[in-house]
PDB file of C-alpha atoms in Angstrom:
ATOM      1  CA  UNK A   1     -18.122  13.140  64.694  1.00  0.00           C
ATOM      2  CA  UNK A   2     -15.051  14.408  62.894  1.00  0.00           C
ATOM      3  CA  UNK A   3     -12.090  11.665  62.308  1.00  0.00           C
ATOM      4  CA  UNK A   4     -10.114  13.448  64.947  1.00  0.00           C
ATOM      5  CA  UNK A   5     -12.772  12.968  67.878  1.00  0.00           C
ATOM      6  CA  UNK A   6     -13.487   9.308  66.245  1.00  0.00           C
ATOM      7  CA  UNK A   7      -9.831   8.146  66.866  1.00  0.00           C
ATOM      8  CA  UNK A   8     -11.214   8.860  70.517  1.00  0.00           C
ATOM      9  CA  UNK A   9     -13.722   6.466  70.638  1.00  0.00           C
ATOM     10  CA  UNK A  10     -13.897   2.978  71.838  1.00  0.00           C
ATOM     11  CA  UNK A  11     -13.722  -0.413  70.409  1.00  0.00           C
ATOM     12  CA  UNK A  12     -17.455  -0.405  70.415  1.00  0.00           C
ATOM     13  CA  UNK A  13     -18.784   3.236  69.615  1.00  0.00           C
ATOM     14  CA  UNK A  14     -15.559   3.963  66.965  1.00  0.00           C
ATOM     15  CA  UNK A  15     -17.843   2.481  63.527  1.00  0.00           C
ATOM     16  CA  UNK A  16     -21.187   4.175  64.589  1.00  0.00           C
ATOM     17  CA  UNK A  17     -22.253   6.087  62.191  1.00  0.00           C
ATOM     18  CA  UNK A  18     -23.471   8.971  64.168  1.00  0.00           C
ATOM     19  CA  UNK A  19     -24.837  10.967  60.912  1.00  0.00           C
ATOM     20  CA  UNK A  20     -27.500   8.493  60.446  1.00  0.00           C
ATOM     21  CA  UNK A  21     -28.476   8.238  63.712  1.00  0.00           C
ATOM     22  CA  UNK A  22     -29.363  11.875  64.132  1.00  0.00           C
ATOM     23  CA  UNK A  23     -31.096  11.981  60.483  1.00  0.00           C
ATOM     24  CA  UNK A  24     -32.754   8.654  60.300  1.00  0.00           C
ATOM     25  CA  UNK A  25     -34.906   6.903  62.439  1.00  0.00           C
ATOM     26  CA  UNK A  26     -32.957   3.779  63.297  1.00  0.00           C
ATOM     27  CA  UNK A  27     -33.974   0.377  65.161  1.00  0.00           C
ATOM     28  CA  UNK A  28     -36.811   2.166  66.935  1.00  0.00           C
ATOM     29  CA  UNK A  29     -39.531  -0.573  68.102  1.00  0.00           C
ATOM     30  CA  UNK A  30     -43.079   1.158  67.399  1.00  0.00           C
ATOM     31  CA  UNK A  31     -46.175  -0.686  68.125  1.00  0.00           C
ATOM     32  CA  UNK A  32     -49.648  -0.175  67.176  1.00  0.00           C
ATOM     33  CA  UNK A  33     -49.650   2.538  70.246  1.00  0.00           C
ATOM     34  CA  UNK A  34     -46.803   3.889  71.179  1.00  0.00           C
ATOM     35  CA  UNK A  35     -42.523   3.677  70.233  1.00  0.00           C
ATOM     36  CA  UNK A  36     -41.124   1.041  72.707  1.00  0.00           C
ATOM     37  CA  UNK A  37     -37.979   1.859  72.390  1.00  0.00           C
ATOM     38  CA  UNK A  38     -34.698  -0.622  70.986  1.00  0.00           C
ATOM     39  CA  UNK A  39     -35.724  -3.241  68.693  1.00  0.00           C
ATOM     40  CA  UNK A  40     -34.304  -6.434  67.702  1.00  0.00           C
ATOM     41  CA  UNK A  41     -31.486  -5.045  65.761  1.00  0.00           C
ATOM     42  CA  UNK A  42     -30.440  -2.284  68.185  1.00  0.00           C
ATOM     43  CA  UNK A  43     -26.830  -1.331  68.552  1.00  0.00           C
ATOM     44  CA  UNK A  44     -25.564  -3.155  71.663  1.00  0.00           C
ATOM     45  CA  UNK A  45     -23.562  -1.004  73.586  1.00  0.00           C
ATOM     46  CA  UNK A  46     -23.005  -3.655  76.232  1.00  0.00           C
ATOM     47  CA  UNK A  47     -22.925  -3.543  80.278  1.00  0.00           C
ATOM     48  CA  UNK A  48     -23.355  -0.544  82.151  1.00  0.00           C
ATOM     49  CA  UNK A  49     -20.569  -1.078  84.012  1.00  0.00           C
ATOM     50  CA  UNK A  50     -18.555  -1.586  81.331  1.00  0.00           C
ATOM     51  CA  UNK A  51     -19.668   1.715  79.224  1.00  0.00           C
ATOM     52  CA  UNK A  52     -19.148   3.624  82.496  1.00  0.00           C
ATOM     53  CA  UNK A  53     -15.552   1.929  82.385  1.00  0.00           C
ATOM     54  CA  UNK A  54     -14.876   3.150  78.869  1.00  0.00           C
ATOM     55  CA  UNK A  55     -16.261   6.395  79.763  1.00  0.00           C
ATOM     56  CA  UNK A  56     -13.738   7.691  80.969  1.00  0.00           C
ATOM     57  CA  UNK A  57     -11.614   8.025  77.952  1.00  0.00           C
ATOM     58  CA  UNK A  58     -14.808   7.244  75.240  1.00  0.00           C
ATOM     59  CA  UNK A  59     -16.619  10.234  74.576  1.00  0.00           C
ATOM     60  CA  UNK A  60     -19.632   8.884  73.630  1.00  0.00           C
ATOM     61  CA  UNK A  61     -19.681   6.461  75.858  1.00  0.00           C
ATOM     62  CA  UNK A  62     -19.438   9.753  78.679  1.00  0.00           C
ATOM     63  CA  UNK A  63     -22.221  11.038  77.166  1.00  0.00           C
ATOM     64  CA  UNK A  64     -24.611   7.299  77.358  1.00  0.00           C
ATOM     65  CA  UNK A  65     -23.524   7.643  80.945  1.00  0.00           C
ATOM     66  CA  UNK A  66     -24.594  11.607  81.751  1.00  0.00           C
ATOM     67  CA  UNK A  67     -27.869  10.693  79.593  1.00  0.00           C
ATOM     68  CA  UNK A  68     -28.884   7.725  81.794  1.00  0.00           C
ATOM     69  CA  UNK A  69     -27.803   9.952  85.418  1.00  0.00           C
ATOM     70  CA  UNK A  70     -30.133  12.956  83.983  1.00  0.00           C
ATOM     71  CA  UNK A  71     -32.916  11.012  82.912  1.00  0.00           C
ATOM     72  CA  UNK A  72     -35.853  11.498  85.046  1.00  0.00           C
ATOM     73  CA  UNK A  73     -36.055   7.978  86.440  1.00  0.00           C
ATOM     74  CA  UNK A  74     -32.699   8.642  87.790  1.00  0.00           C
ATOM     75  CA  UNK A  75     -31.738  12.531  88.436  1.00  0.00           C
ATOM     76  CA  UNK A  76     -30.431  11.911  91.583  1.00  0.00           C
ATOM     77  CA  UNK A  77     -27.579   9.857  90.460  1.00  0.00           C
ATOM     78  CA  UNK A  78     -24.410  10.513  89.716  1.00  0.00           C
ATOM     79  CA  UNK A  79     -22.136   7.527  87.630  1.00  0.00           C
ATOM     80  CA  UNK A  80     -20.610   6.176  90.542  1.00  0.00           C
ATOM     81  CA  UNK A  81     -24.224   5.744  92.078  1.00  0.00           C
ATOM     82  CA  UNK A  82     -25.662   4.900  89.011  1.00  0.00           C
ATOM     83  CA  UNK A  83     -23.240   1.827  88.803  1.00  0.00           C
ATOM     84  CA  UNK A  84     -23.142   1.200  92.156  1.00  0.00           C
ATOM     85  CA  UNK A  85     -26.562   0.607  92.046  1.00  0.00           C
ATOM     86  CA  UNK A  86     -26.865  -1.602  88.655  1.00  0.00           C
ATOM     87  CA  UNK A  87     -24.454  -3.838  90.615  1.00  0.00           C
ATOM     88  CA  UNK A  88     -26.443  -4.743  93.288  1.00  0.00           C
ATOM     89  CA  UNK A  89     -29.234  -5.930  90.982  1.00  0.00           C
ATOM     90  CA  UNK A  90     -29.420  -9.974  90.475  1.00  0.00           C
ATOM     91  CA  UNK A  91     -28.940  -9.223  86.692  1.00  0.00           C
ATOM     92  CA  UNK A  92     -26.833  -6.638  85.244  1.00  0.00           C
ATOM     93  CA  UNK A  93     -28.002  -3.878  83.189  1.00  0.00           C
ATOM     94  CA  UNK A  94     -27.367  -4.145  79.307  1.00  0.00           C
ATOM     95  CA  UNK A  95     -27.844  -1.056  76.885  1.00  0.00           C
ATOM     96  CA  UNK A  96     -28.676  -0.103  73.438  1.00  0.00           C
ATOM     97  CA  UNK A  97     -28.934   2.758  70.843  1.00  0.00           C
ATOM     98  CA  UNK A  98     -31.455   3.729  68.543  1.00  0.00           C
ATOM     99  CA  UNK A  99     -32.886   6.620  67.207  1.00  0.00           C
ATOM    100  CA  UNK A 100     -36.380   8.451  67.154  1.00  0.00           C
ATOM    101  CA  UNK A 101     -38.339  11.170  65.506  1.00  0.00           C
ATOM    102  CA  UNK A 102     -38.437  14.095  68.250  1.00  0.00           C
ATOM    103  CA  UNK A 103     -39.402  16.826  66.257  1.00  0.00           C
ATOM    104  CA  UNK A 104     -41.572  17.273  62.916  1.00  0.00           C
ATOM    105  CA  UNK A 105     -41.248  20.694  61.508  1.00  0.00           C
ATOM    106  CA  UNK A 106     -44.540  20.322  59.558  1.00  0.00           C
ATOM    107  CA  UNK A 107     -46.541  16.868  60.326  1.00  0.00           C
ATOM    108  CA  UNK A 108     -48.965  17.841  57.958  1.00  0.00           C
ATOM    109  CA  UNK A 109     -46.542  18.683  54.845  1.00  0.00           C
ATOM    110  CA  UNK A 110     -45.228  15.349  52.911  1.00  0.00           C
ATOM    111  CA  UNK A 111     -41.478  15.357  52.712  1.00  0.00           C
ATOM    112  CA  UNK A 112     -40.811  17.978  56.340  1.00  0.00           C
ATOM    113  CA  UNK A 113     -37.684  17.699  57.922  1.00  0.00           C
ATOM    114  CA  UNK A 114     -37.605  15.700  60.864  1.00  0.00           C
ATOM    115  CA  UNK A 115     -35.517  15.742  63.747  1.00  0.00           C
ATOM    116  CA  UNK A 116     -34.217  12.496  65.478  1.00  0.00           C
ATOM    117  CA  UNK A 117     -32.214  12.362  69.050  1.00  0.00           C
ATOM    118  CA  UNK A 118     -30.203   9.090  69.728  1.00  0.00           C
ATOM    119  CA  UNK A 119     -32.491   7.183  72.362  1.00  0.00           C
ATOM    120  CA  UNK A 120     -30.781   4.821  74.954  1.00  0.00           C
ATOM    121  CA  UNK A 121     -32.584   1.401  76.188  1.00  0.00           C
ATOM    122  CA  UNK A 122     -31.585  -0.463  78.852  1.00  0.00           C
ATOM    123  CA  UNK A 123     -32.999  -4.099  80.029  1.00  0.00           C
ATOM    124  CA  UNK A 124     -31.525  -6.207  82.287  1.00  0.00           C
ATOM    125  CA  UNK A 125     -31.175  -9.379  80.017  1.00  0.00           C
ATOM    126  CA  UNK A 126     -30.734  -9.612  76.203  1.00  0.00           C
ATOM    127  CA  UNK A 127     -33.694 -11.966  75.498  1.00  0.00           C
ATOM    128  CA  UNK A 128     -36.414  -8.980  77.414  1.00  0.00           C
ATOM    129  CA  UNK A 129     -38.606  -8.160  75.088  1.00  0.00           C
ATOM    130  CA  UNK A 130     -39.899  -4.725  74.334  1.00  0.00           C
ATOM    131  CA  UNK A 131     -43.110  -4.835  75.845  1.00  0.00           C
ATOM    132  CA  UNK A 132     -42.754  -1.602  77.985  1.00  0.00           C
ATOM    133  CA  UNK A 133     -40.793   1.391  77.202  1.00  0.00           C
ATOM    134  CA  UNK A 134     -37.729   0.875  77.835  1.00  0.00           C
ATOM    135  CA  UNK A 135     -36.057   4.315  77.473  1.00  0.00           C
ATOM    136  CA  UNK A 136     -33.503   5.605  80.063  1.00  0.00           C
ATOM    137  CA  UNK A 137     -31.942   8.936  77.864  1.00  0.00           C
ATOM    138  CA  UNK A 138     -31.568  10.235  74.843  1.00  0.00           C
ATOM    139  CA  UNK A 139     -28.589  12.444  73.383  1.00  0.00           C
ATOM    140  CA  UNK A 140     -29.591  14.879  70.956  1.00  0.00           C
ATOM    141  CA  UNK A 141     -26.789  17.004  68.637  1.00  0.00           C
ATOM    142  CA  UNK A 142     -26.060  20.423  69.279  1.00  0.00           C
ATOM    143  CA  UNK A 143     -28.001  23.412  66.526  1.00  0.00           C
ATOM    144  CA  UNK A 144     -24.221  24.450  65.879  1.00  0.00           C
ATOM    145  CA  UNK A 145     -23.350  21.166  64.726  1.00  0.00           C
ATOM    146  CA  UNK A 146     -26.412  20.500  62.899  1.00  0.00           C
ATOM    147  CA  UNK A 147     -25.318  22.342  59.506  1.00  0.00           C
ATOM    148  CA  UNK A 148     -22.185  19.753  59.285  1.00  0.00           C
ATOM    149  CA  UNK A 149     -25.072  17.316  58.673  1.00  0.00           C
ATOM    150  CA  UNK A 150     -27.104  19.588  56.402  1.00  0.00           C
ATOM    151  CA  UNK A 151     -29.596  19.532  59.116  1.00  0.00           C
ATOM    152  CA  UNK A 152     -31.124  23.185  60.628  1.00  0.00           C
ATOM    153  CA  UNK A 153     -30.458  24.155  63.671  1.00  0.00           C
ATOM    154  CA  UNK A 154     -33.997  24.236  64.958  1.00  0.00           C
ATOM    155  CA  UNK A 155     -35.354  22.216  67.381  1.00  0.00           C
ATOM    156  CA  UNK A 156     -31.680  21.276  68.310  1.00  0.00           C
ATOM    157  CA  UNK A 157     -29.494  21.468  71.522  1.00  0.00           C
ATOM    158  CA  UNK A 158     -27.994  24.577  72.734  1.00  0.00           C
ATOM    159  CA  UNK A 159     -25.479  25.143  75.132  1.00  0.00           C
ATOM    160  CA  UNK A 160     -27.342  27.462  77.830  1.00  0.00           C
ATOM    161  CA  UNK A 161     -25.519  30.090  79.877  1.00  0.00           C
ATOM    162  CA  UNK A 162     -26.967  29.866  83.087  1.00  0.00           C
ATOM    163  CA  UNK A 163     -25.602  33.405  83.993  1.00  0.00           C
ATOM    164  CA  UNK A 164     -27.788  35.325  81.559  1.00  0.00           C
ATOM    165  CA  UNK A 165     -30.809  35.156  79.041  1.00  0.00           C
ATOM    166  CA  UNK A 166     -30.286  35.140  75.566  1.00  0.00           C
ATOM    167  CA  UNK A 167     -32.962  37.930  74.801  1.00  0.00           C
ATOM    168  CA  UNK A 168     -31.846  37.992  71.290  1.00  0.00           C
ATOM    169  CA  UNK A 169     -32.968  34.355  71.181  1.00  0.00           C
ATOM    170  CA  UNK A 170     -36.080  34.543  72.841  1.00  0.00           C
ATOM    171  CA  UNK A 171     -37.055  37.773  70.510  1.00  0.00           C
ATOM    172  CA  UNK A 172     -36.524  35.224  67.766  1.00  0.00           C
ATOM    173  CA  UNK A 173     -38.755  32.930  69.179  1.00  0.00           C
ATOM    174  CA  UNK A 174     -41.246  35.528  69.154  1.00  0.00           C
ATOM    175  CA  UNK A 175     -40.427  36.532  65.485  1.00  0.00           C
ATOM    176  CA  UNK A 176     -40.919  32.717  64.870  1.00  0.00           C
ATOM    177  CA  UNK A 177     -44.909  33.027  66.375  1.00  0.00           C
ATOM    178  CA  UNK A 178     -45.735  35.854  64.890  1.00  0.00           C
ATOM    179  CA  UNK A 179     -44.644  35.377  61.274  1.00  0.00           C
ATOM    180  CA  UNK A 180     -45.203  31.051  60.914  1.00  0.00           C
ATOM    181  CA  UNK A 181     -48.061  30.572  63.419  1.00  0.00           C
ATOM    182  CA  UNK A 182     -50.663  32.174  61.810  1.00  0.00           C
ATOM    183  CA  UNK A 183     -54.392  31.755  63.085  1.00  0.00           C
ATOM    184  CA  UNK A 184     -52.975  29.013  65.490  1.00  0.00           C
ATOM    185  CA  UNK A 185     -51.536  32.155  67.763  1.00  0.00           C
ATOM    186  CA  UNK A 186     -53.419  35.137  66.306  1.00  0.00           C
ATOM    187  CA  UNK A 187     -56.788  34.309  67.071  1.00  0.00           C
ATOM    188  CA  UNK A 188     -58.183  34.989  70.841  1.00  0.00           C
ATOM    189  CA  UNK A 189     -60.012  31.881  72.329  1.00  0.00           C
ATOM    190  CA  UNK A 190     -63.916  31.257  71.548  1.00  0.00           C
ATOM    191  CA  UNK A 191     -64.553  33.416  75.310  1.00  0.00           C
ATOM    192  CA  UNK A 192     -63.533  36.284  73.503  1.00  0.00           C
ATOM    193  CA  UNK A 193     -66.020  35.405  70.457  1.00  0.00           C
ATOM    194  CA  UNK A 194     -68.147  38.539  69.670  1.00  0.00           C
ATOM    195  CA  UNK A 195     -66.982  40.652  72.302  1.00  0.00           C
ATOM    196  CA  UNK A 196     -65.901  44.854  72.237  1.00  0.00           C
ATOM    197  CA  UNK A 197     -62.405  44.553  72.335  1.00  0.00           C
ATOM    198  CA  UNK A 198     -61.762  47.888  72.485  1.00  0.00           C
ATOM    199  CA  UNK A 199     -59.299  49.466  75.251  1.00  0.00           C
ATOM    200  CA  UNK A 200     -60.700  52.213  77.348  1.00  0.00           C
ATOM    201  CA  UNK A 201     -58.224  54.937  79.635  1.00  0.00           C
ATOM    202  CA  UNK A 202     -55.661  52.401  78.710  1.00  0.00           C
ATOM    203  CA  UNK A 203     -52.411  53.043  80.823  1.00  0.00           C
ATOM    204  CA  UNK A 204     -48.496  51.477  80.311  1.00  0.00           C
ATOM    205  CA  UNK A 205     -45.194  51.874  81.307  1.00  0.00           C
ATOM    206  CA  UNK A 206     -42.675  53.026  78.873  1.00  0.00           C
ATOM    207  CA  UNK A 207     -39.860  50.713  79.354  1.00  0.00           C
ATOM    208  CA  UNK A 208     -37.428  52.904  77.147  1.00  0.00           C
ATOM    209  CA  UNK A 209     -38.036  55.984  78.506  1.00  0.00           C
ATOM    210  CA  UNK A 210     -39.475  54.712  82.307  1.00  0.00           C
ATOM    211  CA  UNK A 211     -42.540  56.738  82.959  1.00  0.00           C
ATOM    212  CA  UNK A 212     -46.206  55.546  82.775  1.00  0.00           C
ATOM    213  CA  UNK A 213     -48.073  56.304  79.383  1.00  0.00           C
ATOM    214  CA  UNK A 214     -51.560  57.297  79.174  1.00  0.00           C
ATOM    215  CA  UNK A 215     -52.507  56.323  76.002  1.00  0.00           C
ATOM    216  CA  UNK A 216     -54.829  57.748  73.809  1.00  0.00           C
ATOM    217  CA  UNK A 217     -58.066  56.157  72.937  1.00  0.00           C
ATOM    218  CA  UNK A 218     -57.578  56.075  69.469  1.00  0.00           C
ATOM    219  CA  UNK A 219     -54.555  54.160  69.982  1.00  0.00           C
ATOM    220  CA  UNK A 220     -55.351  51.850  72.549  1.00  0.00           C
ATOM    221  CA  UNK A 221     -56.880  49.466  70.214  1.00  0.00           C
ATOM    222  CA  UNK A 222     -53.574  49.275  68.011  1.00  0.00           C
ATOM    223  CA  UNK A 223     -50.781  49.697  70.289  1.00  0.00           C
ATOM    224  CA  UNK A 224     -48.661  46.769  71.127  1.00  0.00           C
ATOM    225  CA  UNK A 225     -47.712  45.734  74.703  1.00  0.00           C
ATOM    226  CA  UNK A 226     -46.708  43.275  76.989  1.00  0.00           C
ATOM    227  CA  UNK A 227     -48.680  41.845  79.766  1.00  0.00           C
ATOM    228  CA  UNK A 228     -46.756  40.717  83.388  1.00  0.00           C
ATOM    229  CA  UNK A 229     -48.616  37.659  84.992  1.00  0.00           C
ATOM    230  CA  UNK A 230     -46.844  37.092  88.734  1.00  0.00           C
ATOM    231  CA  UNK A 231     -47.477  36.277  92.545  1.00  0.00           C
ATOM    232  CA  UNK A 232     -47.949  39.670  94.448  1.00  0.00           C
ATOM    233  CA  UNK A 233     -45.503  39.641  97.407  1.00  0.00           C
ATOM    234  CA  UNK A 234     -46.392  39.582 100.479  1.00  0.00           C
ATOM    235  CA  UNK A 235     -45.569  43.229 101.465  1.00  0.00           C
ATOM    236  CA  UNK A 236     -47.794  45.596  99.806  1.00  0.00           C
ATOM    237  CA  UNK A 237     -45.480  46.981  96.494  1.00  0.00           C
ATOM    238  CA  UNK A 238     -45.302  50.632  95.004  1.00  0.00           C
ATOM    239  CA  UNK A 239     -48.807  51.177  93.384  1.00  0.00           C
ATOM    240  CA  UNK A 240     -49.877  53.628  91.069  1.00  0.00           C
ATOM    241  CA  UNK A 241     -52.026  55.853  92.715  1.00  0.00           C
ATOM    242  CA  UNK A 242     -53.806  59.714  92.268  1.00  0.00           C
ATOM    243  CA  UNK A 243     -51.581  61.108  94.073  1.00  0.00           C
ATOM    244  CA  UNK A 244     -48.376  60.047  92.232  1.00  0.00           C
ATOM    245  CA  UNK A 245     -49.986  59.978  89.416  1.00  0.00           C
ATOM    246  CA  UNK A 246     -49.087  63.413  87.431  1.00  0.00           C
ATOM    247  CA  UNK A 247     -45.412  62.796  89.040  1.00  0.00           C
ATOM    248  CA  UNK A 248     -45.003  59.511  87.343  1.00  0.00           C
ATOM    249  CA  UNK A 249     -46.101  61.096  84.019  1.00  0.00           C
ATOM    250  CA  UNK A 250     -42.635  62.333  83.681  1.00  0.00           C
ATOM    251  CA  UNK A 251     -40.383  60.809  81.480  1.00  0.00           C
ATOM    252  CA  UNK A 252     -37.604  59.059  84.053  1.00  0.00           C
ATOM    253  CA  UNK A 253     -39.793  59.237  86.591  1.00  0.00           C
ATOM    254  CA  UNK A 254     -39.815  55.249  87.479  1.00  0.00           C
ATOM    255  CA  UNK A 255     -36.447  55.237  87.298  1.00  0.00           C
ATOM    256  CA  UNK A 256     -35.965  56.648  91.052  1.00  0.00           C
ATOM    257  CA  UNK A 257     -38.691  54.406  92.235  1.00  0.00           C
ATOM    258  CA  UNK A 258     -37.156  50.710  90.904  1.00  0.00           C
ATOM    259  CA  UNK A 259     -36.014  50.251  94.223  1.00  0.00           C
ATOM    260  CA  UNK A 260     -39.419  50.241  95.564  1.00  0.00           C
ATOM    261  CA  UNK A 261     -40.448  47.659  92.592  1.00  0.00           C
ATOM    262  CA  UNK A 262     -40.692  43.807  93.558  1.00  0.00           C
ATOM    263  CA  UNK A 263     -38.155  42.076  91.814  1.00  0.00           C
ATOM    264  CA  UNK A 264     -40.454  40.540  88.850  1.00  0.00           C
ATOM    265  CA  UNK A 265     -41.596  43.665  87.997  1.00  0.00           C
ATOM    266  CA  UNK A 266     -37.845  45.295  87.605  1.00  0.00           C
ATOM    267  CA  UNK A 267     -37.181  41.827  85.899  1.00  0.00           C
ATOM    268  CA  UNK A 268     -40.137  42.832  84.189  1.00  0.00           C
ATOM    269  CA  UNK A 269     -39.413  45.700  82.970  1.00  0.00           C
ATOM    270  CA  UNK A 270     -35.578  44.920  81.597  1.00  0.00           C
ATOM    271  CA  UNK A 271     -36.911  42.084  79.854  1.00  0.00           C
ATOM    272  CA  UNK A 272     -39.252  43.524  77.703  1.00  0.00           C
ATOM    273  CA  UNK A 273     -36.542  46.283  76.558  1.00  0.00           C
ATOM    274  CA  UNK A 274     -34.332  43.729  75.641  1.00  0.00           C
ATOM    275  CA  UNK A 275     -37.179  42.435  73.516  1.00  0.00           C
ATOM    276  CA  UNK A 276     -36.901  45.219  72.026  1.00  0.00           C
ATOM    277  CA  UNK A 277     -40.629  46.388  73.103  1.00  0.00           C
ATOM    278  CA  UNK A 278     -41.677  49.712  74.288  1.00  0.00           C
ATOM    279  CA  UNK A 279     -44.698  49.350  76.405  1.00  0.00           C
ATOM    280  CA  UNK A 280     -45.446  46.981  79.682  1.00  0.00           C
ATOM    281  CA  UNK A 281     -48.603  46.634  81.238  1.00  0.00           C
ATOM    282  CA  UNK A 282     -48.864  45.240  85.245  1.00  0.00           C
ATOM    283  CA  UNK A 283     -51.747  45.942  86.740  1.00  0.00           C
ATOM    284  CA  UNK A 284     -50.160  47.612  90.302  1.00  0.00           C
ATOM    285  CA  UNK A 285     -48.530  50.435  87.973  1.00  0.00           C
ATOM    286  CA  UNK A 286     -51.479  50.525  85.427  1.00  0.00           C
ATOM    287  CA  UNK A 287     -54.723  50.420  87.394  1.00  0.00           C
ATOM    288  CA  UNK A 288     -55.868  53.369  89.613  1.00  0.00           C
TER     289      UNK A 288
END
């Protein structure tokens, strides 16, 4: 955190050292099997009750509180509940910081950045010992924040907007699998193993230019396209048939039926131009 958001912090959280924590891993407890979570020399945070009294003018301590409420041991919570409830145990919950290796960017590669999220324990007395996990959250650092720390912004938090898809991220993605997977996504499964995997009276929709393409044999084998896997509703949906056939040759020509199109395969269709494809294939609009 910058000086201005550490003058923020509490008594408690103001000389944590929140760099280290999210390149480091710090006071995690690993056993021959498994991480345990806090060891030892884990950062006491103190109380629950008490961090949820800070947290209202501690950020950090806000954010140990939202981590525990949205863990999955305890979505249903909100802080009030989530107190409420520590309160009514015999002993009162105590918690701690530490940090742990979430992602590896190359396991296999000596020397590969690593990516560590702040882990939160919680025990309800001081002298517990790690013997099970005792993880309730974690807090990780947002990908725009992660170059202030020399750190890339891969395998990072984002701030989602839940009104729309970021296309241009999840064509990135796909960039990512194509060009750095190698073999691992490029080869077809051992079923496939000596099989003709030639395309015969191959047909797709042009997304761009919304009419159904009949592509050529010679080019079925190369042409790149995108596969919809969904639920068919429960009302029979616009098919592809011989009679509509030559009509929905016509460039445009699906464009004054998407009305008649089940929702996943309009969704369908907008998604894969945002890609940036050309060519869908669902087997309603492609099959005769």
């Amino acid at each position: 955190m910058d000086q201005e958001n550490c003058q923020q912090l509490c008594e408690v959280c103001e000389p944590i050292n929140f760099g280290r924590y999210f390149t480091n891993q710090i006071d995690n407890c690993v056993t021959q099997y498994k991480e345990t979570g806090a060891d030892a020399n884990a950062l006491k945070l103190g109380y629950l009750k008490d961090i949820y009294r800070r947290s209202s003018s501690c950020p950090f301590c806000r954010l140990v509180v939202m981590a525990i409420c949205r863990n999955d041991a305890s979505w249903s919570f909100t802080p009030d509940q989530r107190v409420a409830a520590d309160l009514h145990e015999e002993e009162q919950i105590e918690c701690w910081i530490y940090s742990y290796c979430f992602a590896d960017y190359n396991p296999e590669e000596p020397g590969s950045e690593k990516v560590y999220r702040i882990g939160i324990a919680a025990r309800q007395s001081e002298d517990d010992l790690p013997e099970d996990d005792d993880f309730v959250g974690s807090i990780q650092l947002l990908a725009e924040d992660a170059r202030q720390i020399n750190r890339s912004e891969l395998f990072h938090g984002r701030i989602v907007d839940t009104t729309k898809v970021d296309m241009n991220l999840a064509s990135n993605w796909l960039r990512i699998c194509e060009s750095e997977h190698g073999d691992k996504c490029e080869k077809l499964g051992p079923a496939f193993d000596g099989r003709d995997m030639h395309l015969y009276n191959l047909i797709l929709i042009d997304v761009k230019n919304l009419y159904i393409f009949q592509t050529p044999d010679e080019l079925a084998a190369t042409l790149r396209f995108i596969c919809l896997s969904y639920c068919w509703p429960p009302k029979k949906p616009f098919m592809l048939t011989q009679a509509n056939f030559s009509e929905l040759l016509q460039k445009g020509s699906i464009e004054s039926k998407m009305e008649l199109l089940p929702d996943a395969i309009r969704d369908a269709i907008h998604c894969v131009s945002d890609l940036g494809e050309t060519y869908l294939w669902v087997d309603s609009l492609c099959i005769i």
